[in-house]
Amino acid sequence: MQQGDLNMEDTSGYEEAPSGPAAILEAVKKFGIGKLLLIVIVLAAVLWFFVLAPKPGIIRVTVAEMDNPTQKLDNVQVDMTPSGQKTVTKFTTSSGSVSFDNVPSLTDITLDILPPSTHRIGEDAETSFKLTSGESKSVSITMAREVSLTVEASVDSLSLGTECKTALPVTVKNDGDASFSVQLLGDGALKGLLESEAKAVPAKSSATFDVAVTAPAKKGAAAGKIRVQYTDASDAFTIEATEPEQLRVGPSSFSDRVEPNEAIKKQFTIENTARTAEARDLKAELTGDFTQLGATATFSDELPLKPREKKILTLELNAPSNPGQSVGVLIISSACQRLQVPLQLDVEAPRS
């Protein structure tokens, strides 16, 4: 075969089929660009409607009395307003609840609650929010009783050793026209740390409560409110929980021999060896025979005992007129500690 035969052009009429991007373009031309665009639009619409489009949600609102969740409030007007849309108004049922369906999601929602004349909305009510797509949200609204009460603690803060207890005077004034049964409790970080007895405060008068205060188990500040139960009448208060005080008494015991009817005066030194905690509510109590002898134990002052400071406690009594032995215990206590000092007094027989 000659070399010219190898370079001969194929003239058989066969046309090679396109491949790669050219093949795709050719197929699109044959199918039709308009049809393809229509399919893309339909698929995009399906994707948006079933996957991407935000779905409406549900809001369920429950209205109950503050501190009394079982006391539901019925016939309370609740207005629900999506941003830029019409307000929907409903009223709570006998179970204190109302439900809004098909609420637009991903938009600002506002709830307006119109309380009855006997109550008002609590300060922490959640009335503005957004729903995620298809979200079902439950909102609890608490209503405080409508009162004219003012709460005033004797101090706005105190320092107290961890888990120690003290009493805090709190005054409640009633400016209303009717008596109100008042019981004080703690809100916020003070929840469960404050309590008082319940007693009626007559109209146009005031009463002072000794509120039992317990410091938290961990050191640090616990801030909240002292509040009248079922109402939002309150006063801000803070407990600064510190290391407990460390009391030491000297001498640690007392023993003496005396003559009948002899006047006795003995001093004890009380020291707070703690670095930061002050000793509050210092008290002295006598037990045993010494209570029958009319003995007294008096501190040099009634102030809290600051860290690294001392104060004097004086024991005074007159010895019995008859010979014999008297025993008892001097109990020294604070908000955190309780110390016991054994006491013994021997009255000698008169010398002949």
C-alpha positions as a printed Julia matrix, in Angstrom:
352×3 Matrix{Float64}:
   0.0    0.0     0.0
   1.3    3.41   -0.88
   1.83   6.14    1.73
  -0.8    8.34    0.13
  -3.45   5.77    0.88
  -2.86   6.19    4.67
  -3.74   9.91    4.58
  -6.92   9.57    2.58
  -9.96  11.48    4.1
 -13.01   9.44    5.12
 -15.79  10.49    2.78
 -18.27   7.8     3.76
 -20.72  10.43    5.17
 -20.59   9.28    8.89
 -21.01  12.21   11.43
 -19.5   11.76   14.9
 -22.0   12.31   17.78
 -21.24  15.24   20.19
 -20.07  14.43   23.71
 -19.56  16.22   27.06
 -21.07  19.73   27.45
 -21.9   19.75   23.76
 -24.07  16.68   24.21
 -25.95  18.31   27.12
 -26.54  21.47   25.11
 -27.78  19.44   22.19
 -30.21  17.54   24.41
 -31.53  20.8    25.87
 -32.12  22.14   22.36
 -34.04  19.05   21.38
 -36.14  19.04   24.61
 -36.8   22.73   24.52
 -35.46  25.48   26.78
 -38.96  26.64   27.68
 -39.97  23.22   28.97
 -36.78  22.97   31.03
 -37.32  26.37   32.61
 -40.86  25.39   33.5
 -39.65  22.24   35.25
 -37.03  24.25   37.21
 -39.67  26.75   38.31
 -42.03  23.98   39.42
 -39.27  22.21   41.37
 -38.23  25.48   43.04
 -41.84  26.16   44.03
 -42.2   22.67   45.49
 -38.93  23.06   47.39
 -40.03  26.42   48.81
 -43.52  25.29   49.77
 -42.59  21.98   51.37
 -39.1   22.7    52.71
 -37.99  26.33   52.84
 -41.17  28.37   53.4
 -41.74  29.27   57.09
 -44.68  27.32   58.49
 -47.2   28.91   60.86
 -47.03  28.04   64.53
 -49.25  27.81   67.59
 -49.29  29.93   70.76
 -50.91  28.61   73.91
 -51.39  31.12   76.75
 -52.19  30.17   80.35
 -53.14  32.81   82.94
 -52.83  31.97   86.64
 -52.43  33.78   89.95
 -48.92  34.56   91.19
 -47.6   31.98   93.7
 -50.79  29.97   93.15
 -50.53  28.14   89.8
 -53.64  26.06   90.46
 -55.74  29.25   90.63
 -56.48  29.82   86.93
 -58.12  33.07   85.79
 -60.93  32.82   83.24
 -62.48  35.4    80.89
 -59.19  37.32   80.65
 -58.8   39.13   77.31
 -55.66  38.2    75.36
 -54.74  40.12   72.18
 -52.21  38.53   69.81
 -50.67  40.83   67.17
 -48.14  39.7    64.53
 -45.98  42.57   63.28
 -47.81  44.54   60.59
 -50.93  42.35   60.76
 -54.35  42.46   62.37
 -54.86  41.75   66.08
 -56.6   38.53   67.07
 -58.57  38.72   70.34
 -59.58  35.75   72.49
 -60.67  35.16   76.1
 -59.35  32.53   78.51
 -61.58  29.6    79.33
 -62.38  28.18   82.77
 -58.99  26.47   82.66
 -57.33  29.87   82.3
 -56.03  29.07   78.81
 -56.4   30.22   75.23
 -54.86  29.0    71.96
 -53.91  30.86   68.78
 -53.44  28.71   65.65
 -51.8   29.54   62.31
 -49.6   32.21   63.87
 -47.03  33.62   61.38
 -43.51  32.5    62.21
 -40.24  34.42   61.87
 -41.98  37.69   62.71
 -42.41  39.75   65.88
 -45.39  38.67   67.99
 -46.91  40.84   70.74
 -49.32  39.69   73.44
 -51.48  42.21   75.27
 -53.28  40.91   78.35
 -56.08  42.9    79.93
 -56.19  41.86   83.6
 -59.38  41.87   85.67
 -59.85  44.64   88.24
 -58.69  42.32   91.05
 -55.27  41.58   89.51
 -52.4   43.03   87.52
 -49.77  41.45   85.27
 -46.56  40.28   86.96
 -43.33  42.09   86.07
 -41.69  39.05   84.47
 -44.46  38.26   81.98
 -43.19  37.23   78.51
 -45.26  39.21   75.99
 -42.9   39.72   73.0
 -41.15  37.0    70.99
 -40.73  35.28   67.59
 -41.78  31.78   66.57
 -39.48  29.53   64.6
 -41.03  27.77   61.64
 -43.83  25.49   62.82
 -43.09  26.13   66.52
 -45.68  25.47   69.23
 -45.01  27.84   72.12
 -46.56  27.83   75.6
 -46.66  31.13   77.49
 -47.47  31.31   81.2
 -48.74  34.66   82.46
 -48.91  35.29   86.21
 -51.28  37.84   87.69
 -50.47  39.6    90.97
 -53.31  40.56   93.28
 -54.19  44.25   93.09
 -53.07  45.7    96.44
 -51.76  48.94   97.94
 -48.87  47.53   99.95
 -45.37  48.91  100.51
 -42.48  46.71  101.69
 -39.42  48.17  103.43
 -36.58  46.08  104.86
 -34.6   47.51  107.79
 -31.41  47.2   105.69
 -30.92  46.61  101.98
 -28.18  43.99  102.46
 -26.42  41.95  105.11
 -23.35  39.76  105.45
 -24.01  36.26  106.76
 -21.98  33.05  106.97
 -22.91  30.29  104.55
 -26.04  28.38  105.65
 -26.29  30.54  108.78
 -29.59  32.03  109.92
 -30.7   35.38  111.26
 -33.83  37.51  111.59
 -34.48  40.6   109.48
 -37.09  43.2   110.5
 -39.31  44.14  107.54
 -42.15  46.66  107.64
 -45.25  46.29  105.46
 -47.55  49.29  105.05
 -51.14  48.84  103.86
 -52.57  51.96  102.19
 -55.64  50.09  100.96
 -59.19  50.16  102.25
 -59.25  46.53  103.39
 -57.13  44.31  105.63
 -54.68  42.01  103.84
 -53.1   38.77  105.1
 -49.36  39.23  104.56
 -46.68  36.56  104.32
 -43.21  37.46  103.05
 -40.98  35.33  100.83
 -37.88  35.62   98.65
 -37.76  36.17   94.88
 -34.93  35.73   92.39
 -31.75  34.38   93.99
 -33.45  34.72   97.39
 -36.11  32.13   96.58
 -36.32  29.62   99.42
 -33.99  31.69  101.64
 -36.59  33.99  103.26
 -39.79  33.23  105.13
 -42.08  34.82  107.68
 -45.22  34.13  109.62
 -48.52  35.2   108.08
 -50.53  37.91  109.76
 -53.13  40.45  108.77
 -52.15  44.06  108.18
 -55.24  46.24  108.75
 -56.23  48.95  106.29
 -54.37  52.26  106.6
 -51.79  50.77  108.98
 -48.44  48.97  109.05
 -46.85  45.95  110.72
 -43.29  44.72  111.28
 -42.31  41.14  110.47
 -39.27  39.21  111.7
 -38.25  37.52  108.46
 -36.11  34.39  108.86
 -33.08  34.69  106.58
 -30.84  31.74  105.63
 -27.59  32.36  103.75
 -26.84  30.28  100.62
 -24.56  27.25  100.89
 -21.95  28.88   98.63
 -20.1   32.14   99.2
 -21.1   35.13   97.09
 -23.91  37.64   96.64
 -27.53  36.48   96.38
 -29.65  39.39   95.13
 -33.41  39.44   94.77
 -36.52  40.79   96.42
 -38.47  40.42   99.63
 -42.04  40.12   98.36
 -45.55  39.78   99.77
 -46.99  36.43   98.65
 -49.57  36.6    95.82
 -48.56  40.21   95.03
 -45.73  42.15   93.4
 -45.26  44.41   96.44
 -41.56  44.04   97.24
 -38.23  45.55   98.28
 -34.78  44.8    96.86
 -32.45  42.87   99.17
 -29.04  41.16   98.98
 -27.38  38.49  101.12
 -23.59  38.47  100.98
 -22.71  34.88  101.93
 -19.28  34.68  103.54
 -17.3   32.15  105.52
 -19.04  31.53  108.88
 -17.77  33.42  111.91
 -15.41  31.63  114.3
 -16.19  32.41  117.93
 -13.9   31.71  120.85
 -14.69  32.32  124.51
 -12.25  32.67  127.36
 -12.14  31.32  129.91
 -13.8   28.17  128.57
 -15.26  27.27  131.98
 -16.06  28.84  135.35
 -15.6   27.34  138.8
 -15.38  29.17  142.13
 -15.7   28.77  145.91
 -17.45  31.59  147.71
 -19.04  32.62  150.94
 -22.83  32.58  151.38
 -24.57  35.61  149.79
 -21.33  36.78  148.24
 -21.68  39.03  145.17
 -20.06  37.46  142.13
 -18.99  39.22  138.95
 -17.12  37.28  136.26
 -16.09  38.53  132.82
 -15.69  36.42  129.67
 -13.99  37.54  126.46
 -15.77  36.7   123.2
 -13.54  36.83  120.12
 -14.4   36.44  116.44
 -11.32  34.89  114.82
 -12.78  34.79  111.28
 -11.07  36.82  108.56
 -14.13  38.31  106.87
 -17.38  37.24  108.56
 -19.02  39.24  111.31
 -20.91  37.5   114.11
 -24.56  38.56  114.22
 -27.36  37.97  116.72
 -25.09  37.32  119.7
 -27.07  35.94  122.62
 -26.25  34.63  126.09
 -28.45  32.14  127.94
 -28.09  30.5   131.37
 -29.31  27.04  132.25
 -29.4   24.77  135.3
 -29.17  26.08  138.86
 -27.97  29.5   137.68
 -31.45  30.37  136.36
 -32.81  29.88  139.88
 -30.12  32.1   141.34
 -31.2   35.13  139.28
 -27.88  35.24  137.42
 -27.55  37.58  134.42
 -25.16  37.53  131.44
 -24.75  40.86  129.62
 -22.68  41.82  126.58
 -20.74  45.08  126.58
 -22.75  46.18  123.51
 -25.4   44.82  121.14
 -23.49  45.36  117.91
 -22.37  42.53  115.58
 -18.87  41.29  116.4
 -16.63  42.16  113.48
 -13.76  39.92  112.29
 -10.68  39.86  114.55
 -12.5   41.84  117.25
 -13.52  41.07  120.83
 -16.23  42.03  123.29
 -16.87  41.38  126.98
 -19.67  39.28  128.47
 -20.27  39.84  132.2
 -21.83  37.2   134.46
 -23.34  38.56  137.69
 -25.18  36.9   140.58
 -25.37  36.6   144.35
 -24.32  33.3   145.88
 -26.99  31.29  147.75
 -27.29  31.8   151.47
 -26.94  28.09  152.18
 -23.86  25.95  151.62
 -23.88  23.64  148.59
 -23.04  23.34  144.95
 -24.77  25.0   141.97
 -24.09  23.95  138.38
 -25.26  25.16  135.01
 -24.19  26.14  131.5
 -23.63  29.53  129.91
 -24.71  29.22  126.25
 -23.27  31.8   123.85
 -24.83  31.7   120.39
 -24.75  33.64  117.14
 -26.35  33.26  113.73
 -23.87  30.48  112.97
 -22.43  29.08  116.2
 -23.34  27.83  119.65
 -20.74  27.64  122.44
 -21.23  26.12  125.92
 -19.35  27.21  129.03
 -19.72  24.89  132.07
 -20.46  26.74  135.33
 -19.91  25.53  138.9
 -20.3   27.44  142.15
 -19.5   25.98  145.58
 -20.82  27.84  148.6
 -18.77  27.06  151.68
 -20.26  26.67  155.13
 -19.72  29.69  157.42
 -16.63  29.42  159.55
 -17.34  29.0   163.22
